Coordinates of C-alpha atoms and ligand atoms in Angstrom, one line a residue:
X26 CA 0.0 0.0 0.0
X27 CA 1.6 3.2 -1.1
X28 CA 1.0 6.5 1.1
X29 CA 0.1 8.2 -1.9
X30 CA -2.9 6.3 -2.0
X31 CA -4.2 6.8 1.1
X32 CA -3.5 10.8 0.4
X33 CA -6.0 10.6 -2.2
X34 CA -8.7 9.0 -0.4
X35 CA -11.1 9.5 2.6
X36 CA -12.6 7.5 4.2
X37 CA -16.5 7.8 5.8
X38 CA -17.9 5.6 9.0
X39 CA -20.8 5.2 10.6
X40 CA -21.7 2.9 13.1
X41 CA -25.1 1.2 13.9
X42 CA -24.6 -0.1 18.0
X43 CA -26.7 -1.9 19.9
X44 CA -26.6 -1.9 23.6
X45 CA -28.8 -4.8 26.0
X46 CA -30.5 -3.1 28.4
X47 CA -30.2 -3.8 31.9
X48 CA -33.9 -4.2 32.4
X49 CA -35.1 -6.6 35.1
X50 CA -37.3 -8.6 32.3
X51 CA -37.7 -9.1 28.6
X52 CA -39.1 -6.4 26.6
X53 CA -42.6 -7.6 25.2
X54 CA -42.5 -10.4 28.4
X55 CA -42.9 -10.9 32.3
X56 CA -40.3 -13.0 32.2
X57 CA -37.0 -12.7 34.1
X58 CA -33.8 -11.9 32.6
X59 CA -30.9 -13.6 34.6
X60 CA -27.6 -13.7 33.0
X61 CA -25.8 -16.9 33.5
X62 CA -28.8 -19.2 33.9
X63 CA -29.1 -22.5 32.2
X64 CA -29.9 -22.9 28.1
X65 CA -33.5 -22.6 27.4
X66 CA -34.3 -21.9 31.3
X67 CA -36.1 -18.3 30.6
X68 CA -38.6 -18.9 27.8
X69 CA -42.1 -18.5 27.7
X70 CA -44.2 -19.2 24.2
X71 CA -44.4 -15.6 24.3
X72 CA -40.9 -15.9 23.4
X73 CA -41.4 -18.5 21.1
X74 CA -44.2 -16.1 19.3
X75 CA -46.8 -19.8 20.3
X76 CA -50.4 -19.2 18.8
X77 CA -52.1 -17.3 21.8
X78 CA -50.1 -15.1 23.2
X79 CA -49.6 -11.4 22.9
X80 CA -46.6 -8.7 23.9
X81 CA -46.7 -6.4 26.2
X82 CA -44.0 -3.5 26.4
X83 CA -41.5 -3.3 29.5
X84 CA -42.2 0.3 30.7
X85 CA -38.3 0.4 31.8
X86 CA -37.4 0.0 27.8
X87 CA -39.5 3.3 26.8
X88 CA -37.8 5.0 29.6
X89 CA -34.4 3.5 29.5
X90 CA -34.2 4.7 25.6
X91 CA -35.4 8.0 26.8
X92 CA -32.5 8.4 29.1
X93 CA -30.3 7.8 26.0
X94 CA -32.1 10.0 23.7
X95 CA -32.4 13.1 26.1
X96 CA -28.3 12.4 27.2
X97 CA -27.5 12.7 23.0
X98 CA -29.3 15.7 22.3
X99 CA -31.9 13.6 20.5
X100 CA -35.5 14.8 19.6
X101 CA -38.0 12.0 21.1
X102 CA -41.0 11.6 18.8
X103 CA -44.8 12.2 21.1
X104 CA -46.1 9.2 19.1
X105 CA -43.7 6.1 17.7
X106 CA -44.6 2.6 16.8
X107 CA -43.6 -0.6 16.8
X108 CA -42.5 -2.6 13.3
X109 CA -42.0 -6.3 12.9
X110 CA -38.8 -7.1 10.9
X111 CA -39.3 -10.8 9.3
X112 CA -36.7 -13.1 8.6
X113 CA -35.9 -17.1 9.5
X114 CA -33.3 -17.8 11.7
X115 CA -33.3 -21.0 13.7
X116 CA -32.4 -18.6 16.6
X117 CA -35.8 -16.8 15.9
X118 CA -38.3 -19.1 16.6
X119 CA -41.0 -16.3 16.1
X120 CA -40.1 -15.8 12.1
X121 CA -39.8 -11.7 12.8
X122 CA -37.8 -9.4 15.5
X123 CA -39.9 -6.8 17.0
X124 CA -38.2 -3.5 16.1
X125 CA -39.1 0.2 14.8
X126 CA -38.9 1.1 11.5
X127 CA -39.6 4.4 10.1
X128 CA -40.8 6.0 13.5
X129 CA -37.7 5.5 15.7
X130 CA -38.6 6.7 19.2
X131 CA -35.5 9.5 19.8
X132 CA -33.4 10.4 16.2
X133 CA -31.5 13.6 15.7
X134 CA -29.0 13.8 18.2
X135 CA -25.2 13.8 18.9
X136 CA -22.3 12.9 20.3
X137 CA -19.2 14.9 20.6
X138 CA -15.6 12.8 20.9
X139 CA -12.2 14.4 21.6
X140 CA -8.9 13.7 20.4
X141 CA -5.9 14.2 20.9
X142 CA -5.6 17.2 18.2
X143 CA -9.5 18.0 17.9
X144 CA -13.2 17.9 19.3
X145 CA -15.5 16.6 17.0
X146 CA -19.5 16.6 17.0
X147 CA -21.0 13.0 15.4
X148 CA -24.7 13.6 14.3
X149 CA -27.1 10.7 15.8
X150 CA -29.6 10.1 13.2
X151 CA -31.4 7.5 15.2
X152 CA -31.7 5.8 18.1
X153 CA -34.9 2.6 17.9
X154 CA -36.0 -0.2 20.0
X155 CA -36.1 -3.8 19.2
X156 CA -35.6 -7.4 21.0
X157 CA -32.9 -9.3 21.0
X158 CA -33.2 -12.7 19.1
X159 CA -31.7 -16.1 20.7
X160 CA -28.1 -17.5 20.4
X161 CA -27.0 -20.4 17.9
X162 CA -24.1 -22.1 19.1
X163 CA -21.7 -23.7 16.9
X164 CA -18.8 -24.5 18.9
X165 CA -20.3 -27.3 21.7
X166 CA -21.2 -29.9 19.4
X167 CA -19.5 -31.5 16.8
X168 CA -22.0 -31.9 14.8
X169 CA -25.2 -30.1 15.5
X170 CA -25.5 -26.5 16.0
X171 CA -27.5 -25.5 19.1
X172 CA -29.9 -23.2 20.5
X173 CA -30.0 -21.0 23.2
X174 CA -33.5 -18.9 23.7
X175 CA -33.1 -17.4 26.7
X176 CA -31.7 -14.2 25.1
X177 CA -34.5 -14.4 22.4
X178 CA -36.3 -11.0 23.2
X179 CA -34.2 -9.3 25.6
X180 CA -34.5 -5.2 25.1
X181 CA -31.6 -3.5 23.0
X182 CA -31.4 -0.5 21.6
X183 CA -29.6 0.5 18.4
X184 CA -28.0 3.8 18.4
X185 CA -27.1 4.7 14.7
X186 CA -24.6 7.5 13.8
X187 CA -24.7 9.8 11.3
X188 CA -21.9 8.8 8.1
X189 CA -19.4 11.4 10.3
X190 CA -17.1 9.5 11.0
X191 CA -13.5 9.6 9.0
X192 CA -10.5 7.7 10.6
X193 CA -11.0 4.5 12.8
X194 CA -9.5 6.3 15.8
X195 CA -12.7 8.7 15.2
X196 CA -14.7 5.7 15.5
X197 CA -13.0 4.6 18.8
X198 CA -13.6 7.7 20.2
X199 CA -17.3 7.5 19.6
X200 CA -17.5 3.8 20.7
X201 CA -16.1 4.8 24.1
X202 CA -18.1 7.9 24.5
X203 CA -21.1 5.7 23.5
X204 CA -20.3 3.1 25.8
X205 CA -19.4 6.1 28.7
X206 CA -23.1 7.5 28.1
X207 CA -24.9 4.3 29.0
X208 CA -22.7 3.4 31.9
X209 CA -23.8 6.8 33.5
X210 CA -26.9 6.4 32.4
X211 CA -27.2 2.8 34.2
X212 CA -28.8 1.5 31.2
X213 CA -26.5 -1.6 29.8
X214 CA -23.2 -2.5 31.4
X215 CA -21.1 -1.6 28.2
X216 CA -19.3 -5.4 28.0
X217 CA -18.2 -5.4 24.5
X218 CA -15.9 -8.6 25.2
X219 CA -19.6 -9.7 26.5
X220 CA -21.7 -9.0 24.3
X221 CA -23.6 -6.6 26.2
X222 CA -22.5 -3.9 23.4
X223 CA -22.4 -4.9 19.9
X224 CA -21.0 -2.7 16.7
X225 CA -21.7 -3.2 12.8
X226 CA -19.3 -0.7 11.4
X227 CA -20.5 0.7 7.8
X228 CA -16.9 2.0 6.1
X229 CA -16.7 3.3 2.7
X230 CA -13.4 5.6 0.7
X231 CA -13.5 8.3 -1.7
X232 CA -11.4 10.4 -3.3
X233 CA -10.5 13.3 -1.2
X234 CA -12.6 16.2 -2.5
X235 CA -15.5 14.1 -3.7
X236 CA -19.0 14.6 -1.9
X237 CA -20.5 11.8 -3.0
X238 CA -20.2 8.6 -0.9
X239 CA -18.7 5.6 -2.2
X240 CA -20.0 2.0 -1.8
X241 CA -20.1 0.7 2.0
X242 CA -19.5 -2.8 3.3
X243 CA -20.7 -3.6 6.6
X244 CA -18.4 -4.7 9.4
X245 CA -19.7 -7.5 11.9
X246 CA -18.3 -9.5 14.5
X247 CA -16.0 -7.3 16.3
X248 CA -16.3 -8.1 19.3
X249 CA -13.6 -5.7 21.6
X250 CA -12.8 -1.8 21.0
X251 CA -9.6 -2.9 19.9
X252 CA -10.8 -5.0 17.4
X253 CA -13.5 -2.2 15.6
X254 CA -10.2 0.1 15.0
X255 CA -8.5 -3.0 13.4
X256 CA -11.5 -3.9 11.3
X257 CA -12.2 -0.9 10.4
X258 CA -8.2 0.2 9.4
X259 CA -8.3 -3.0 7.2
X260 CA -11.2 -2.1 5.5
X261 CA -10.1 1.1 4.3
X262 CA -6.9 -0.4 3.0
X263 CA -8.3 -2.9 1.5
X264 CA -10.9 -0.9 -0.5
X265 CA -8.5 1.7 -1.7
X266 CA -6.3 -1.0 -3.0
X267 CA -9.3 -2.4 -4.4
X268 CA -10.4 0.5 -6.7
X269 CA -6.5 1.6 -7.0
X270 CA -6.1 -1.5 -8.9
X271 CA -9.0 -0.9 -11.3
X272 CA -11.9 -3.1 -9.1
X273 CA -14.9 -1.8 -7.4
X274 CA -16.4 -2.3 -4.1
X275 CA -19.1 -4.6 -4.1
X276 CA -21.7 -3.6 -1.2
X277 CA -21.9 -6.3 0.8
X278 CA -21.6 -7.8 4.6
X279 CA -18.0 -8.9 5.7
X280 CA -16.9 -10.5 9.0
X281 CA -13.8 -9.6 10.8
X282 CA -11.9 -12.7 11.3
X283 CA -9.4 -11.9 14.8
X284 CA -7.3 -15.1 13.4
X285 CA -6.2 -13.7 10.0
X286 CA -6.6 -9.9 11.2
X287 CA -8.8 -9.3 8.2
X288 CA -12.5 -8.9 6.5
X289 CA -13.8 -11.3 4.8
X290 CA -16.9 -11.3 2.8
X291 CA -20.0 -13.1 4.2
X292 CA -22.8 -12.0 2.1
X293 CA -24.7 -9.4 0.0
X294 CA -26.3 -6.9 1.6
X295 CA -29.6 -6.8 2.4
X296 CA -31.8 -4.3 1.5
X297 CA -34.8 -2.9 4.1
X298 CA -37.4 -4.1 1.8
X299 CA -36.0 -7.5 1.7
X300 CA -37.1 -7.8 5.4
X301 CA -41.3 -7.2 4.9
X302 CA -41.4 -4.5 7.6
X303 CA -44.6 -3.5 8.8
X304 CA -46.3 -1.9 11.9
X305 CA -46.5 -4.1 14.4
X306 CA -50.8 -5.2 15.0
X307 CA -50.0 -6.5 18.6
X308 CA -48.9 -3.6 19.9
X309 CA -50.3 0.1 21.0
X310 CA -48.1 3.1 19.7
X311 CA -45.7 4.6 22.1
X312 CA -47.2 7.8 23.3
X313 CA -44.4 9.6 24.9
X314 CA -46.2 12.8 27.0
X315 CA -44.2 16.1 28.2
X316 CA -44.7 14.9 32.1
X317 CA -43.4 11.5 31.0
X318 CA -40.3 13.8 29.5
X319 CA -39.8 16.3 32.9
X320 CA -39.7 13.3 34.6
X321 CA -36.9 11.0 32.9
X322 CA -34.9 14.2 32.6
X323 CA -35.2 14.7 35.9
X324 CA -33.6 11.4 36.7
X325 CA -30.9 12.1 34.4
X326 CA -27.5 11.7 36.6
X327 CA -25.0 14.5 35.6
X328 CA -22.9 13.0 32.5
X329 CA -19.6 13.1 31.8
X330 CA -19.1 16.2 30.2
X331 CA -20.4 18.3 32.3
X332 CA -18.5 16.5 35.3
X333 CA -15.7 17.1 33.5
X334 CA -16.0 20.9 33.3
X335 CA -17.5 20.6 36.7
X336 CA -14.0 19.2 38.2
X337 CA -11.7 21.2 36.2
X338 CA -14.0 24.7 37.4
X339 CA -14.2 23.8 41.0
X340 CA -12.1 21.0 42.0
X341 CA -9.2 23.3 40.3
X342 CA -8.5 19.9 37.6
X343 CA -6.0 19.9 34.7
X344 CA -8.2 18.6 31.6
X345 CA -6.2 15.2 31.5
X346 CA -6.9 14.6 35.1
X347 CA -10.6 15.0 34.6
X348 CA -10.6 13.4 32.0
X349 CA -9.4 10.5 33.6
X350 CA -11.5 10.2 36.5
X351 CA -14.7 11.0 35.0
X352 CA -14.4 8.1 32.6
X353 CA -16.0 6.0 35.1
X354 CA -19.2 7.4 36.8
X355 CA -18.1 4.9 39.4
X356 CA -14.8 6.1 39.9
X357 CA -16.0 9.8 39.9
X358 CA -18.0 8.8 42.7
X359 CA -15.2 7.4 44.3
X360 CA -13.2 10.5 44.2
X361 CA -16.1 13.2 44.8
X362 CA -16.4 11.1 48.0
X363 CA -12.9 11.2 49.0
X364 CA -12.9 14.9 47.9
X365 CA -15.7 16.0 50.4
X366 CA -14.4 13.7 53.2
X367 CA -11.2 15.6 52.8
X368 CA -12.6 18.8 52.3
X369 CA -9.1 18.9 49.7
X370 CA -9.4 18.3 46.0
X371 CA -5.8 18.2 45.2
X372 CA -4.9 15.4 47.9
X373 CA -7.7 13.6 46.6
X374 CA -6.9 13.5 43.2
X375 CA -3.2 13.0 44.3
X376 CA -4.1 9.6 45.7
X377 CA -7.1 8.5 43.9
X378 CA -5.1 9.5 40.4
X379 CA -1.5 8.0 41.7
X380 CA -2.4 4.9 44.3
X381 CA -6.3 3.9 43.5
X382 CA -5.6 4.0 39.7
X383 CA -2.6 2.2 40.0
X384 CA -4.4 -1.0 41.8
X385 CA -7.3 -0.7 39.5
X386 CA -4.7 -0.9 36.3
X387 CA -2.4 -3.9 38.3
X388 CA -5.5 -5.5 39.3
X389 CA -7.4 -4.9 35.9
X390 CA -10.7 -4.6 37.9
X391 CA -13.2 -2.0 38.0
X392 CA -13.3 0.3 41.3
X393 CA -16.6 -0.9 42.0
X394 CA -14.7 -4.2 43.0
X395 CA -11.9 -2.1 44.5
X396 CA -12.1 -3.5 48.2
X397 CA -10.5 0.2 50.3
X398 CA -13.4 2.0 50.6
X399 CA -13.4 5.9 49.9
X400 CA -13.6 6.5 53.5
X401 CA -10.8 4.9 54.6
X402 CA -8.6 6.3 51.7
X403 CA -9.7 10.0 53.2
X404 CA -9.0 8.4 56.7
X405 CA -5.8 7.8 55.4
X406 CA -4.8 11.1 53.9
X407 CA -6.3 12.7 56.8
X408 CA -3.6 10.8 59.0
X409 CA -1.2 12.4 56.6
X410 CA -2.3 16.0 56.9
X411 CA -2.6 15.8 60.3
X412 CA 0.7 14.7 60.3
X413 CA 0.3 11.7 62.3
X414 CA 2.2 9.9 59.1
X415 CA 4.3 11.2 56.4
X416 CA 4.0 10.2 52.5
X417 CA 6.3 7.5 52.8
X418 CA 4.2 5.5 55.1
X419 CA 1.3 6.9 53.6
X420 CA 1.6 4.2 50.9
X421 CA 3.2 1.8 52.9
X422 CA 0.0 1.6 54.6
X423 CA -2.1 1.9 51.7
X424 CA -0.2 -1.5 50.4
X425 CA -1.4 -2.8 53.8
X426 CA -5.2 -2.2 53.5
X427 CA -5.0 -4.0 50.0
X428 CA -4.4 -7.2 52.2
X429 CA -6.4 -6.2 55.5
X430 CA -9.6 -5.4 56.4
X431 CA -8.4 -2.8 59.0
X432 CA -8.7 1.0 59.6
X433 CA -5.9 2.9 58.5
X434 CA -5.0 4.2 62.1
X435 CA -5.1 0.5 63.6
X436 CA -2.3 -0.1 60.9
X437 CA -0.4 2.4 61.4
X438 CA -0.3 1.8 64.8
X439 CA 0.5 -1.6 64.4
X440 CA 3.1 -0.7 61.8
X441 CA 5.1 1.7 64.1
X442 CA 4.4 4.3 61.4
X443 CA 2.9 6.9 63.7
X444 CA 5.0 10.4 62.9
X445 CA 6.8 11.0 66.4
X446 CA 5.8 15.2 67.0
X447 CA 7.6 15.0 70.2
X448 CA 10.2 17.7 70.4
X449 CA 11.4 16.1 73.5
X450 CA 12.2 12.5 71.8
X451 CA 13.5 15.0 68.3
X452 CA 15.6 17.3 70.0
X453 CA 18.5 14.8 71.2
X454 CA 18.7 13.0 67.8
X455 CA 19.5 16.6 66.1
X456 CA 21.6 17.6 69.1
X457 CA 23.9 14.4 67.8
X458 CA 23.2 15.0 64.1
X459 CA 24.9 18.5 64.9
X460 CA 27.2 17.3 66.9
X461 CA 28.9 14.1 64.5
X462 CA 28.4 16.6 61.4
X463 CA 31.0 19.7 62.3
X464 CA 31.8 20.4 58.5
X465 CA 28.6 20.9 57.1
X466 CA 27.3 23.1 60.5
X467 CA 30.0 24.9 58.9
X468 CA 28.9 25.4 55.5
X469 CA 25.5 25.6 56.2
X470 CA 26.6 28.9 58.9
X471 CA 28.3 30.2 55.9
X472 CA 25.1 30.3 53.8
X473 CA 24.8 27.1 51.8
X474 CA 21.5 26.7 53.1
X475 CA 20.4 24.1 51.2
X476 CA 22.4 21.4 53.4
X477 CA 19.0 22.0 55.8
X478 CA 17.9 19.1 53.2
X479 CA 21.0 16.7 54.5
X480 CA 20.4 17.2 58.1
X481 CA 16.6 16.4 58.0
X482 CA 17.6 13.1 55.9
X483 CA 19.9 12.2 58.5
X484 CA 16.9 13.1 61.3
X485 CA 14.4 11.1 59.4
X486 CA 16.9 7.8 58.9
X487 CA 17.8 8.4 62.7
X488 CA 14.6 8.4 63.9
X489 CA 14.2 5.2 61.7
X490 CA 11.3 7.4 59.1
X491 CA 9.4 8.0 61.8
X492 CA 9.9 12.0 62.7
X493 CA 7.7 14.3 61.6
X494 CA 9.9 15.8 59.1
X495 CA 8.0 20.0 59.5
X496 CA 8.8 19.9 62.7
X497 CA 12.7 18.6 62.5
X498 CA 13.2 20.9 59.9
X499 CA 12.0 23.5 62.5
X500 CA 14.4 22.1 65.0
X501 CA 17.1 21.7 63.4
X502 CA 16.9 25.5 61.3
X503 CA 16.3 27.0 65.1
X504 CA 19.7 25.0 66.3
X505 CA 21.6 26.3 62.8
X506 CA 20.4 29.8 63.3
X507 CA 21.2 29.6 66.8
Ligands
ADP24 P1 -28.8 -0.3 7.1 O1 -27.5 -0.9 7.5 O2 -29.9 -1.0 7.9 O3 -29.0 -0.3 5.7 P2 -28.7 2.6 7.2 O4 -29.0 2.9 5.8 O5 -29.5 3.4 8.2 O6 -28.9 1.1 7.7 O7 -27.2 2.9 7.5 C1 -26.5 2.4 8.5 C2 -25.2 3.1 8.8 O8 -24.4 3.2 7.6 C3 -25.4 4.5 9.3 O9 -24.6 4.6 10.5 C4 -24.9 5.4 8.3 O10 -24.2 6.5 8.8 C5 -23.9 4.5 7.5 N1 -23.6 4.8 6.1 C6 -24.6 5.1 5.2 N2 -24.0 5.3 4.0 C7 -22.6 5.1 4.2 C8 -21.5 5.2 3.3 N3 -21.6 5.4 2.0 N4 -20.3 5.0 3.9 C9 -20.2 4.7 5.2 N5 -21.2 4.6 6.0 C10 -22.4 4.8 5.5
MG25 MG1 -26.9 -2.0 9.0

């Protein structure tokens, strides 16, 4: 692949994502959702679409896309309905999904992504509900395929961006501030590794300078971050090689295959028509009223972005900082709690940004399985600017809570890391420091003051760390000056 090529040509993405609510029950069925449980355990012929039976929406689905719609800037249509989208699938018992077609319930939104050069505003155009169909399982049996219903009918929602999109870093961006929205939101647990958000990634090139689009393929089966950016990369490079050499793409569906790192075509694309949409007879519209909309918005947690701004404005936070601990709503929690124990921003963000973050990263686990609770971490600092303990032991005993369930005092304590303040148990140590150090009482008399450093080191190792280090450097700068 020459570099001139990719000069010429542009790139445009947009990605279609769907996220699995965390809804206690399916979405047209009383039927409870529990992840883990046994194949085929949590179906009801109302999941099967038997002869008889009839859906009824999940209120929490209506209000859960709501949330999403009113956190992307979306317009939420007063009146949307409900289409069935029919295809066979032996994971589809029913013959159709229930989804929305041409009324999607919120649609004209946005998100906006940073980089590390530029900000960037990705139009929404729509975000729909639909159910999620079962699982076919290839991999247990040698020779059947099997199926799995339980997830047949969970809620999703697909969240589908404008074509805005132009390099596959853009589209990691997005996927992460997609994936940050509905973590804050509380409304899907953003596991791409698990399934819990999925991403079809629609990639087509032109030349640079062109306004029309060229021919998309549709990505599937990328099932990390990691791996959209890869798919997508490849599928540039492989389309602009394509046409470079004379071809053309052909719109189609391609799978990204993790083994070979590449796409590989899986089949022609479907068109909408193929799938006989129509409105959906067993179900009412959604009417969605203004006291219905005051009242989602006023659950609405405070998002990212504005907790962002929040921390830099008040909490005094460089932009990288906040941008670091507002990526989890959980972890922002963490620190806002530490923070207002403390009644000190900066120390809190010293510690959660430097100790906290580091165990989380060792540990690869998320804070909300981080076993020091905030509390104690303030408890700790607090020992620390009270100067019961200096930094050194600070950590020391941070180390120590990872293994015991134990207040940070108690350790210290135990740890013979309590600071000594006692002038009377200080002042002989830096009588002797004086005394066995003659030559550099000298200098420092003859003004190279910044031997003060030397003499508190050799307090601090005397005292075996223990001294409070303020007020030996008080005692020894009153002996100096004496
Ligand atoms: P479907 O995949 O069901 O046909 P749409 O027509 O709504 O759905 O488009 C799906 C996605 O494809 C959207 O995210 C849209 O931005 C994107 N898209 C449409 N045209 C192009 C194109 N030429 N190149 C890249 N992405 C495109
Ligand atoms: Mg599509």
């Amino acid at each position: 692949m020459s570099t001139i090529a990719h000069e010429k040509y542009e790139a445009v993405i947009g990605l279609e994502v769907h996220a699995q609510l965390l809804t206690k029950s399916k979405a047209f069925a009383p039927v409870t959702i529990q992840y883990g449980g046994a194949p085929n355990t949590q179906v009801t012929p109302l999941c099967l679409g038997h002869p008889g039976t009839l859906p009824v929406v999940n209120e929490n689905l209506v209000r859960y896309i709501i949330k999403m719609g009113l956190a992307t800037h979306c317009s939420v249509a007063e009146k949307s309905i409900f289409a069935r989208k029919n295809y066979f699938y032996p994971d589809l018992p029913k013959g159709y999904q229930i989804s929305q077609y041409d009324t999607p319930i919120c649609f004209d939104g946005f998100v906006d992504i940073s980089l590390d050069e530029y900000d960037k505003r990705i139009g929404l155009t729509r975000i729909h509900m639909e159910e999620d169909a079962g699982k076919s399982i290839h991999d247990q049996d040698p020779y059947n395929t099997l199926v799995d219903l339980n997830r047949a009918g969970t809620p999703l929602i697909e969240i589908v961006s404008e074509p805005d999109l132009r390099t596959p870093q853009e589209a990691y961006a997005y996927l992460s501030k997609i994936k940050q929205i509905v973590q804050y939101l509380e409304i899907c647990d953003g596991n791409m590794e698990e399934g819990s958000l999925r991403c079809d990634a629609n990639v087509s090139v032109r030349p640079r300078g062109q306004k029309e689009f060229g021919t998309r393929t549709e990505l599937k089966n990328m099932n990390s971050f990691r791996n959209v950016e890869r798919a997508i990369h490849y599928e540039i490079y492989r389309q602009i090689e394509l046409i470079e050499e004379g071809g053309e793409v052909v719109q189609q569906t391609r799978l990204w295959d993790t083994s070979t790192e590449q796409t590989r075509a899986m089949r022609s694309k479907e068109e909408a028509h193929d799938y006989r949409y129509f409105p959906e007879p067993d179900l009412p519209p959604i009417i969605v009223t203004n006291e219905l909309l005051d009242e989602i918005r006023e659950e609405l947690p405070e998002l990212a972005d504005v907790r962002r701004k929040r921390f830099m404005e008040e909490m005094g936070m460089s932009e990288d900082d906040a941008n670091t601990i507002t990526e989890s709503r959980y972890l922002a929690d963490y620190y806002e709690e530490v923070a207002n124990n403390l009644g000190n921003p900066k120390a809190a963000s010293n510690i959660v940004l430097s100790e906290v973050l580091r165990v989380l990263n060792e540990q690869s686990i998320d804070i909300r399985d981080f076993t020091i609770s905030a509390q104690r971490v303030s408890d700790l600092v607090k020992l620390k600017e009270d100067d019961k303990i200096n930094s050194s032991a600070m950590q020391q005993i941070f180390n120590a809570m990872l293994k015991e369930d134990k207040e940070p005092e108690e350790l210290a304590k135990e740890m013979n890391l309590i600071q000594v303040s006692d002038s009377g148990f200080l002042e002989p140590i830096v009588d002797k420091i004086i005394e066995d150090n003659p030559d550099e009482v000298a200098r420092y008399r003859d003004g190279k003051k910044q031997l003060i450093g030397f003499f508190i080191g050799q307090a601090m190792k005397a005292s075996q760390g223990k001294a409070n280090p303020k007020l030996v450097k008080d005692l020894i700068t009153k002996k100096l000056n004496d």
